[in-house]
Amino acid sequence: MKTDATLTVNGTDYPIEIDPHLSLLKAVRDEIGLTGSKEGCDDSECGACMMLLDGRPVNACSYLAMQAVGKQVMTVEGLAGGEQVGALQAEFLQQGGVQCGFCTPGMLVSATALLRRNPTPTEDEVRLALAGNLCRCTGYGGIVKAVMETAAGHVPRLPSPPAHEVRPAPHHAG
């Protein structure tokens, strides 16, 4: 039985109906229409689905959408804060940290969480923070360098949520 609830994603409230077994990943991708986070393993192993929940990274594929009600969810779409790419995203592009791109959203979210709590990490700390994100293109060198360069140059711009906006989920829009 579905329940009416509101998910706050990237500063916007989305009233949706949530099945109690629906994962946060499926709610955000299928009900809200934000498809940046990817479904990789669907078992919390690869990190492609990573989202920030009240600022902490979670594997959205194994996190229930109902558990996210009343919390702030940030997806990779929320990292840039508009049409411009954020500093971390720009470094990923500059350092060749984007290969096939499938793991990139999860990597960006995990790296953002790290840089928010530790703006000057060591390389070992970067590698540890990204340990839950798998890159099958074996491109970790560029990814780690992008995080280190961002830390050396600037802290990633973290968008402020807009004045509390309520937007119907595209799935339910009339």
Short mmCIF file of C-alpha atoms in Angstrom, two decimals:
data_model
loop_
_atom_site.label_atom_id
_atom_site.label_comp_id
_atom_site.label_asym_id
_atom_site.label_seq_id
_atom_site.Cartn_x
_atom_site.Cartn_y
_atom_site.Cartn_z
CA MET A 1 0.00 0.00 0.00
CA LYS A 2 1.41 3.33 -1.09
CA THR A 3 1.66 6.29 1.25
CA ASP A 4 1.56 9.97 0.35
CA ALA A 5 4.84 11.54 1.37
CA THR A 6 7.18 14.32 0.39
CA LEU A 7 10.82 13.86 -0.51
CA THR A 8 13.05 16.91 -0.38
CA VAL A 9 15.61 16.49 -3.13
CA ASN A 10 18.15 19.19 -4.00
CA GLY A 11 16.12 21.71 -2.03
CA THR A 12 12.83 20.99 -3.77
CA ASP A 13 9.87 19.21 -2.19
CA TYR A 14 8.37 16.45 -4.30
CA PRO A 15 5.03 15.09 -3.08
CA ILE A 16 4.85 11.47 -4.26
CA GLU A 17 3.23 8.19 -3.37
CA ILE A 18 5.76 5.83 -1.86
CA ASP A 19 5.50 2.07 -1.66
CA PRO A 20 7.06 0.99 1.67
CA HIS A 21 9.55 -1.22 -0.20
CA LEU A 22 10.60 1.43 -2.73
CA SER A 23 14.27 2.32 -2.60
CA LEU A 24 15.38 5.93 -2.47
CA LEU A 25 17.18 5.40 -5.79
CA LYS A 26 14.03 4.21 -7.57
CA ALA A 27 11.94 6.98 -6.01
CA VAL A 28 14.35 9.67 -7.17
CA ARG A 29 14.96 8.18 -10.62
CA ASP A 30 11.52 6.77 -11.50
CA GLU A 31 9.09 8.98 -9.58
CA ILE A 32 10.92 12.32 -9.52
CA GLY A 33 12.84 11.93 -12.77
CA LEU A 34 16.36 12.81 -11.61
CA THR A 35 18.40 10.14 -13.37
CA GLY A 36 21.95 11.23 -12.55
CA SER A 37 22.38 8.59 -9.85
CA LYS A 38 22.86 5.19 -11.43
CA GLU A 39 21.77 1.69 -10.51
CA GLY A 40 24.84 -0.47 -10.73
CA CYS A 41 24.92 -3.55 -8.52
CA ASP A 42 21.65 -2.85 -6.62
CA ASP A 43 23.42 -4.30 -3.58
CA SER A 44 25.38 -1.39 -2.00
CA GLU A 45 28.63 -2.63 -3.49
CA CYS A 46 29.46 -0.26 -6.35
CA GLY A 47 28.46 3.23 -5.12
CA ALA A 48 26.97 4.35 -8.45
CA CYS A 49 23.73 5.23 -6.62
CA MET A 50 25.37 7.37 -3.92
CA MET A 51 23.34 10.32 -2.61
CA LEU A 52 23.80 12.63 0.34
CA LEU A 53 21.20 12.32 3.06
CA ASP A 54 21.47 15.22 5.49
CA GLY A 55 25.00 15.60 4.20
CA ARG A 56 26.08 11.98 4.69
CA PRO A 57 26.65 9.60 1.77
CA VAL A 58 24.25 6.66 1.49
CA ASN A 59 23.84 3.91 -1.07
CA ALA A 60 20.39 4.88 -2.32
CA CYS A 61 19.77 1.46 -3.88
CA SER A 62 19.48 -0.12 -0.45
CA TYR A 63 17.99 2.82 1.44
CA LEU A 64 14.21 2.99 1.64
CA ALA A 65 12.55 6.11 0.31
CA MET A 66 10.36 6.27 3.43
CA GLN A 67 13.50 6.59 5.55
CA ALA A 68 14.39 9.76 3.63
CA VAL A 69 11.12 11.56 4.37
CA GLY A 70 11.87 14.67 6.43
CA LYS A 71 15.54 14.66 5.44
CA GLN A 72 17.50 16.59 2.84
CA VAL A 73 18.47 14.44 -0.14
CA MET A 74 21.13 15.72 -2.50
CA THR A 75 21.85 14.00 -5.78
CA VAL A 76 24.58 14.65 -8.30
CA GLU A 77 22.21 17.08 -10.03
CA GLY A 78 22.22 19.20 -6.88
CA LEU A 79 26.00 19.51 -6.70
CA ALA A 80 26.36 22.05 -9.48
CA GLY A 81 23.60 24.37 -8.32
CA GLY A 82 22.36 25.28 -11.76
CA GLU A 83 23.63 25.16 -15.29
CA GLN A 84 27.29 25.62 -14.31
CA VAL A 85 29.40 22.68 -13.22
CA GLY A 86 30.82 22.87 -9.73
CA ALA A 87 34.53 23.10 -8.96
CA LEU A 88 34.82 19.37 -8.28
CA GLN A 89 32.99 18.50 -11.48
CA ALA A 90 35.28 20.83 -13.43
CA GLU A 91 38.34 19.11 -11.92
CA PHE A 92 36.94 15.69 -12.84
CA LEU A 93 36.75 16.88 -16.43
CA GLN A 94 40.16 18.55 -16.29
CA GLN A 95 41.94 15.55 -14.74
CA GLY A 96 40.33 12.85 -16.89
CA GLY A 97 38.32 11.56 -13.94
CA VAL A 98 35.34 10.96 -16.20
CA GLN A 99 35.80 7.89 -18.35
CA CYS A 100 32.66 5.97 -19.27
CA GLY A 101 30.89 8.20 -16.73
CA PHE A 102 28.77 5.53 -15.10
CA CYS A 103 30.54 5.75 -11.73
CA THR A 104 31.05 9.51 -11.92
CA PRO A 105 27.85 10.62 -10.12
CA GLY A 106 28.58 8.40 -7.13
CA MET A 107 32.24 9.44 -7.09
CA LEU A 108 31.26 13.12 -7.13
CA VAL A 109 28.79 12.66 -4.29
CA SER A 110 31.26 10.70 -2.14
CA ALA A 111 34.06 13.20 -2.84
CA THR A 112 31.76 16.10 -1.99
CA ALA A 113 30.90 14.47 1.34
CA LEU A 114 34.62 14.07 2.06
CA LEU A 115 35.49 17.65 1.14
CA ARG A 116 32.64 19.01 3.23
CA ARG A 117 33.92 17.32 6.36
CA ASN A 118 37.63 17.52 5.50
CA PRO A 119 38.55 20.31 3.05
CA THR A 120 42.23 19.33 2.99
CA PRO A 121 42.37 15.52 2.80
CA THR A 122 45.49 13.50 2.19
CA GLU A 123 45.61 11.21 -0.82
CA ASP A 124 45.08 8.22 1.49
CA GLU A 125 41.98 9.92 2.95
CA VAL A 126 40.64 10.53 -0.57
CA ARG A 127 41.21 6.90 -1.53
CA LEU A 128 39.53 5.72 1.69
CA ALA A 129 36.52 8.01 1.13
CA LEU A 130 36.11 6.67 -2.41
CA ALA A 131 36.63 3.03 -1.41
CA GLY A 132 32.89 2.37 -1.63
CA ASN A 133 32.75 3.55 -5.23
CA LEU A 134 33.91 1.18 -7.93
CA CYS A 135 35.24 2.31 -11.31
CA ARG A 136 35.39 -0.52 -13.80
CA CYS A 137 37.40 1.63 -16.19
CA THR A 138 40.20 1.58 -13.58
CA GLY A 139 40.39 5.35 -13.72
CA TYR A 140 41.09 6.03 -10.08
CA GLY A 141 44.23 8.08 -10.77
CA GLY A 142 42.36 10.91 -12.48
CA ILE A 143 39.54 10.78 -9.95
CA VAL A 144 41.87 10.99 -6.95
CA LYS A 145 43.84 13.78 -8.61
CA ALA A 146 40.62 15.70 -9.30
CA VAL A 147 39.64 15.54 -5.62
CA MET A 148 43.15 16.54 -4.50
CA GLU A 149 43.25 19.47 -6.97
CA THR A 150 39.85 20.65 -5.81
CA ALA A 151 40.99 20.50 -2.21
CA ALA A 152 44.15 22.43 -3.08
CA GLY A 153 42.34 25.10 -5.07
CA HIS A 154 38.94 25.53 -3.66
CA VAL A 155 36.25 23.81 -1.66
CA PRO A 156 33.46 22.60 -3.92
CA ARG A 157 30.65 25.04 -4.20
CA LEU A 158 27.74 23.69 -2.27
CA PRO A 159 24.51 25.13 -3.50
CA SER A 160 22.07 26.54 -1.04
CA PRO A 161 18.65 25.10 -1.47
CA PRO A 162 16.29 27.53 -3.15
CA ALA A 163 13.52 29.07 -1.11
CA HIS A 164 11.51 26.00 -0.29
CA GLU A 165 9.98 25.07 -3.61
CA VAL A 166 7.30 22.44 -4.03
CA ARG A 167 7.21 20.78 -7.41
CA PRO A 168 5.00 17.88 -8.46
CA ALA A 169 6.95 14.83 -9.48
CA PRO A 170 6.93 14.51 -13.29
CA HIS A 171 5.35 11.07 -12.93
CA HIS A 172 2.33 12.62 -11.21
CA ALA A 173 2.19 15.93 -13.11
CA GLY A 174 -1.11 16.52 -14.80
#
